[in-house]
CSV table of C-alpha atoms in Angstrom, one decimal:
chain,number,residue,atom,x,y,z
I,9,MET,CA,7.1,111.2,126.0
I,10,ALA,CA,8.8,108.7,126.7
I,11,LYS,CA,8.3,107.0,130.0
I,12,LYS,CA,10.5,104.6,132.2
I,13,LEU,CA,9.0,101.2,132.8
I,14,TYR,CA,9.7,98.4,135.4
I,15,VAL,CA,10.6,94.8,133.8
I,16,GLY,CA,10.0,91.9,136.6
I,17,ASN,CA,10.2,88.4,136.4
I,18,LEU,CA,12.5,88.2,133.6
I,19,SER,CA,14.2,85.0,132.8
I,20,PHE,CA,18.1,84.9,134.4
I,21,GLU,CA,18.2,83.8,130.2
I,22,THR,CA,16.9,87.0,128.6
I,23,THR,CA,18.8,89.8,126.4
I,24,GLU,CA,18.6,93.9,125.6
I,25,ASP,CA,18.1,92.6,122.8
I,26,ALA,CA,15.2,90.5,123.3
I,27,LEU,CA,13.8,92.6,125.7
I,28,ARG,CA,14.2,95.7,122.7
I,29,THR,CA,12.7,93.2,120.6
I,30,LEU,CA,9.7,92.6,122.6
I,31,PHE,CA,8.9,96.2,122.8
I,32,ALA,CA,9.3,97.3,119.9
I,33,GLU,CA,6.6,96.1,118.7
I,34,HIS,CA,4.4,98.3,120.7
I,35,GLY,CA,6.5,101.4,120.6
I,36,GLU,CA,9.2,103.2,119.9
I,37,VAL,CA,12.0,101.9,122.5
I,38,THR,CA,15.1,104.4,123.5
I,39,SER,CA,16.8,102.7,126.1
I,40,VAL,CA,17.2,98.7,127.7
I,41,ASN,CA,18.9,98.3,130.4
I,42,ILE,CA,19.2,94.9,132.4
I,43,ILE,CA,19.9,95.3,136.3
I,44,THR,CA,23.1,92.9,137.5
I,45,ASP,CA,24.6,92.2,140.1
I,46,ARG,CA,27.3,94.3,141.2
I,47,GLU,CA,29.3,90.9,142.6
I,48,THR,CA,28.7,88.5,140.5
I,49,GLY,CA,27.5,89.8,137.1
I,50,ARG,CA,24.5,88.3,137.0
I,51,PRO,CA,21.6,89.1,136.0
I,52,ARG,CA,18.8,90.2,139.0
I,53,GLY,CA,15.6,89.1,136.7
I,54,PHE,CA,14.6,93.3,136.0
I,55,GLY,CA,15.1,95.6,133.9
I,56,PHE,CA,14.1,99.1,132.7
I,57,VAL,CA,12.4,100.2,129.0
I,58,GLU,CA,12.3,103.4,128.7
I,59,MET,CA,10.5,104.0,125.1
I,60,GLU,CA,7.4,106.4,123.3
I,61,GLY,CA,3.8,103.8,123.8
I,62,ALA,CA,3.9,103.2,126.9
I,63,ASP,CA,0.8,102.8,128.1
I,64,ALA,CA,0.0,100.1,124.7
I,65,ALA,CA,3.5,98.2,126.0
I,66,ILE,CA,2.3,97.9,129.5
I,67,ALA,CA,-1.5,97.4,128.1
I,68,ALA,CA,-0.3,94.2,126.2
I,69,LEU,CA,2.6,92.6,128.0
I,70,ASP,CA,1.8,92.5,131.4
I,71,GLN,CA,1.7,88.7,132.1
I,72,LYS,CA,2.5,87.7,129.0
I,73,ASP,CA,5.3,85.0,128.6
I,74,PHE,CA,8.7,85.5,127.5
I,75,GLY,CA,11.4,83.0,128.3
I,76,GLY,CA,8.9,80.7,130.2
I,77,ARG,CA,8.0,83.5,133.0
I,78,ASN,CA,5.0,86.4,133.4
I,79,LEU,CA,6.6,89.4,132.7
I,80,THR,CA,5.4,92.0,135.8
I,81,VAL,CA,5.5,95.5,133.2
I,82,ASN,CA,4.6,98.9,135.1
I,83,GLU,CA,5.6,102.3,134.8
I,84,ALA,CA,8.5,102.7,137.0
I,85,LYS,CA,8.8,104.9,140.5
I,86,PRO,CA,11.1,106.7,140.9
I,87,ARG,CA,13.7,105.3,142.8
I,88,ARG,CA,14.0,106.2,146.3
I,89,ASP,CA,17.3,107.7,147.5
I,90,ASP,CA,16.7,107.1,151.2
I,91,ARG,CA,19.0,104.5,152.1
I,92,PRO,CA,23.3,104.6,152.2
I,93,ARG,CA,24.7,103.7,149.5
I,94,ASP,CA,28.0,102.9,151.5
I,95,ASN,CA,26.7,100.8,154.4
I,96,PRO,CA,27.0,97.0,153.2
I,97,ARG,CA,24.8,95.7,155.7
I,98,TRP,CA,22.1,97.4,153.6
């Protein structure tokens, strides 16, 4: 069963293809999504990878140097939806 992983501390130059290639070494990648800022469109330095073999990927890639930065890789937690989405102050 595929698991969704949080991948943090990404270089701002990291592409979804590069991330897919890195994680594909450890299992079948279903999807890759690098999060961008809504206003500027620039990467925010984190993303999500959904894949088979997630436990092996976490063990192999957490704290691994990628693009000059040590990645943070762990199982993604469900999104907290306790804040209003239309309030610009949040």
